[in-house]
PDB file of C-alpha atoms in Angstrom:
ATOM      1  CA  MET A 217      81.695  76.625  82.987  1.00  0.00           C
ATOM      2  CA  ALA A 218      80.320  73.064  82.916  1.00  0.00           C
ATOM      3  CA  GLY A 219      83.852  71.729  83.721  1.00  0.00           C
ATOM      4  CA  GLU A 220      83.799  73.809  87.091  1.00  0.00           C
ATOM      5  CA  THR A 221      80.571  72.086  88.109  1.00  0.00           C
ATOM      6  CA  GLN A 222      82.221  68.656  87.734  1.00  0.00           C
ATOM      7  CA  ASP A 223      85.274  69.697  89.718  1.00  0.00           C
ATOM      8  CA  PRO A 224      85.345  68.274  93.312  1.00  0.00           C
ATOM      9  CA  PRO A 225      84.662  70.902  96.156  1.00  0.00           C
ATOM     10  CA  GLY A 226      88.226  70.466  97.451  1.00  0.00           C
ATOM     11  CA  LYS A 227      89.485  72.128  94.177  1.00  0.00           C
ATOM     12  CA  MET A 228      87.504  75.258  94.737  1.00  0.00           C
ATOM     13  CA  GLU A 229      88.713  75.663  98.161  1.00  0.00           C
ATOM     14  CA  ARG A 230      92.339  75.450  96.920  1.00  0.00           C
ATOM     15  CA  GLU A 231      91.549  78.105  94.311  1.00  0.00           C
ATOM     16  CA  GLU A 232      90.072  80.328  97.100  1.00  0.00           C
ATOM     17  CA  VAL A 233      93.397  80.109  99.000  1.00  0.00           C
ATOM     18  CA  HIS A 234      95.347  80.703  95.859  1.00  0.00           C
ATOM     19  CA  ALA A 235      93.315  83.852  95.226  1.00  0.00           C
ATOM     20  CA  ASP A 236      94.094  85.049  98.863  1.00  0.00           C
ATOM     21  CA  THR A 237      97.820  84.442  98.111  1.00  0.00           C
ATOM     22  CA  ILE A 238      97.636  86.471  94.881  1.00  0.00           C
ATOM     23  CA  GLU A 239      95.927  89.410  96.881  1.00  0.00           C
ATOM     24  CA  VAL A 240      98.803  89.436  99.310  1.00  0.00           C
ATOM     25  CA  ALA A 241     101.322  89.372  96.544  1.00  0.00           C
ATOM     26  CA  VAL A 242      99.572  92.323  95.009  1.00  0.00           C
ATOM     27  CA  LEU A 243      99.685  94.134  98.345  1.00  0.00           C
ATOM     28  CA  VAL A 244     103.438  93.510  98.611  1.00  0.00           C
ATOM     29  CA  LEU A 245     103.932  94.815  94.944  1.00  0.00           C
ATOM     30  CA  ASP A 246     101.944  97.929  95.732  1.00  0.00           C
ATOM     31  CA  GLY A 247     104.031  98.517  98.796  1.00  0.00           C
ATOM     32  CA  GLY A 248     100.983  98.269 101.158  1.00  0.00           C
ATOM     33  CA  VAL A 249     102.848  95.699 103.390  1.00  0.00           C
ATOM     34  CA  SER A 250     106.141  97.605 103.340  1.00  0.00           C
ATOM     35  CA  ASN A 251     104.232 100.770 104.456  1.00  0.00           C
ATOM     36  CA  LYS A 252     102.546  98.808 107.215  1.00  0.00           C
ATOM     37  CA  VAL A 253     105.971  97.572 108.409  1.00  0.00           C
ATOM     38  CA  THR A 254     107.531 101.010 108.364  1.00  0.00           C
ATOM     39  CA  LYS A 255     104.430 102.466 110.326  1.00  0.00           C
ATOM     40  CA  ASP A 256     104.792  99.718 113.038  1.00  0.00           C
ATOM     41  CA  ARG A 257     108.551 100.444 113.367  1.00  0.00           C
ATOM     42  CA  SER A 258     108.097 104.135 113.746  1.00  0.00           C
ATOM     43  CA  ASN A 259     105.570 103.396 116.397  1.00  0.00           C
ATOM     44  CA  LEU A 260     108.092 101.278 118.315  1.00  0.00           C
ATOM     45  CA  THR A 261     110.561 104.129 118.182  1.00  0.00           C
ATOM     46  CA  PRO A 262     110.181 106.229 121.316  1.00  0.00           C
TER      47      PRO A 262
END
């Protein structure tokens, strides 16, 4: 915990971005993104 306080602010920002990337990866693994793409394609189909 003490080490985190000594880290520069820039490092925390990078960790936040990394966390977002992990969330996106989890969505892909869960098939959420795939389902989204499939729905968009079905909407494009007349």
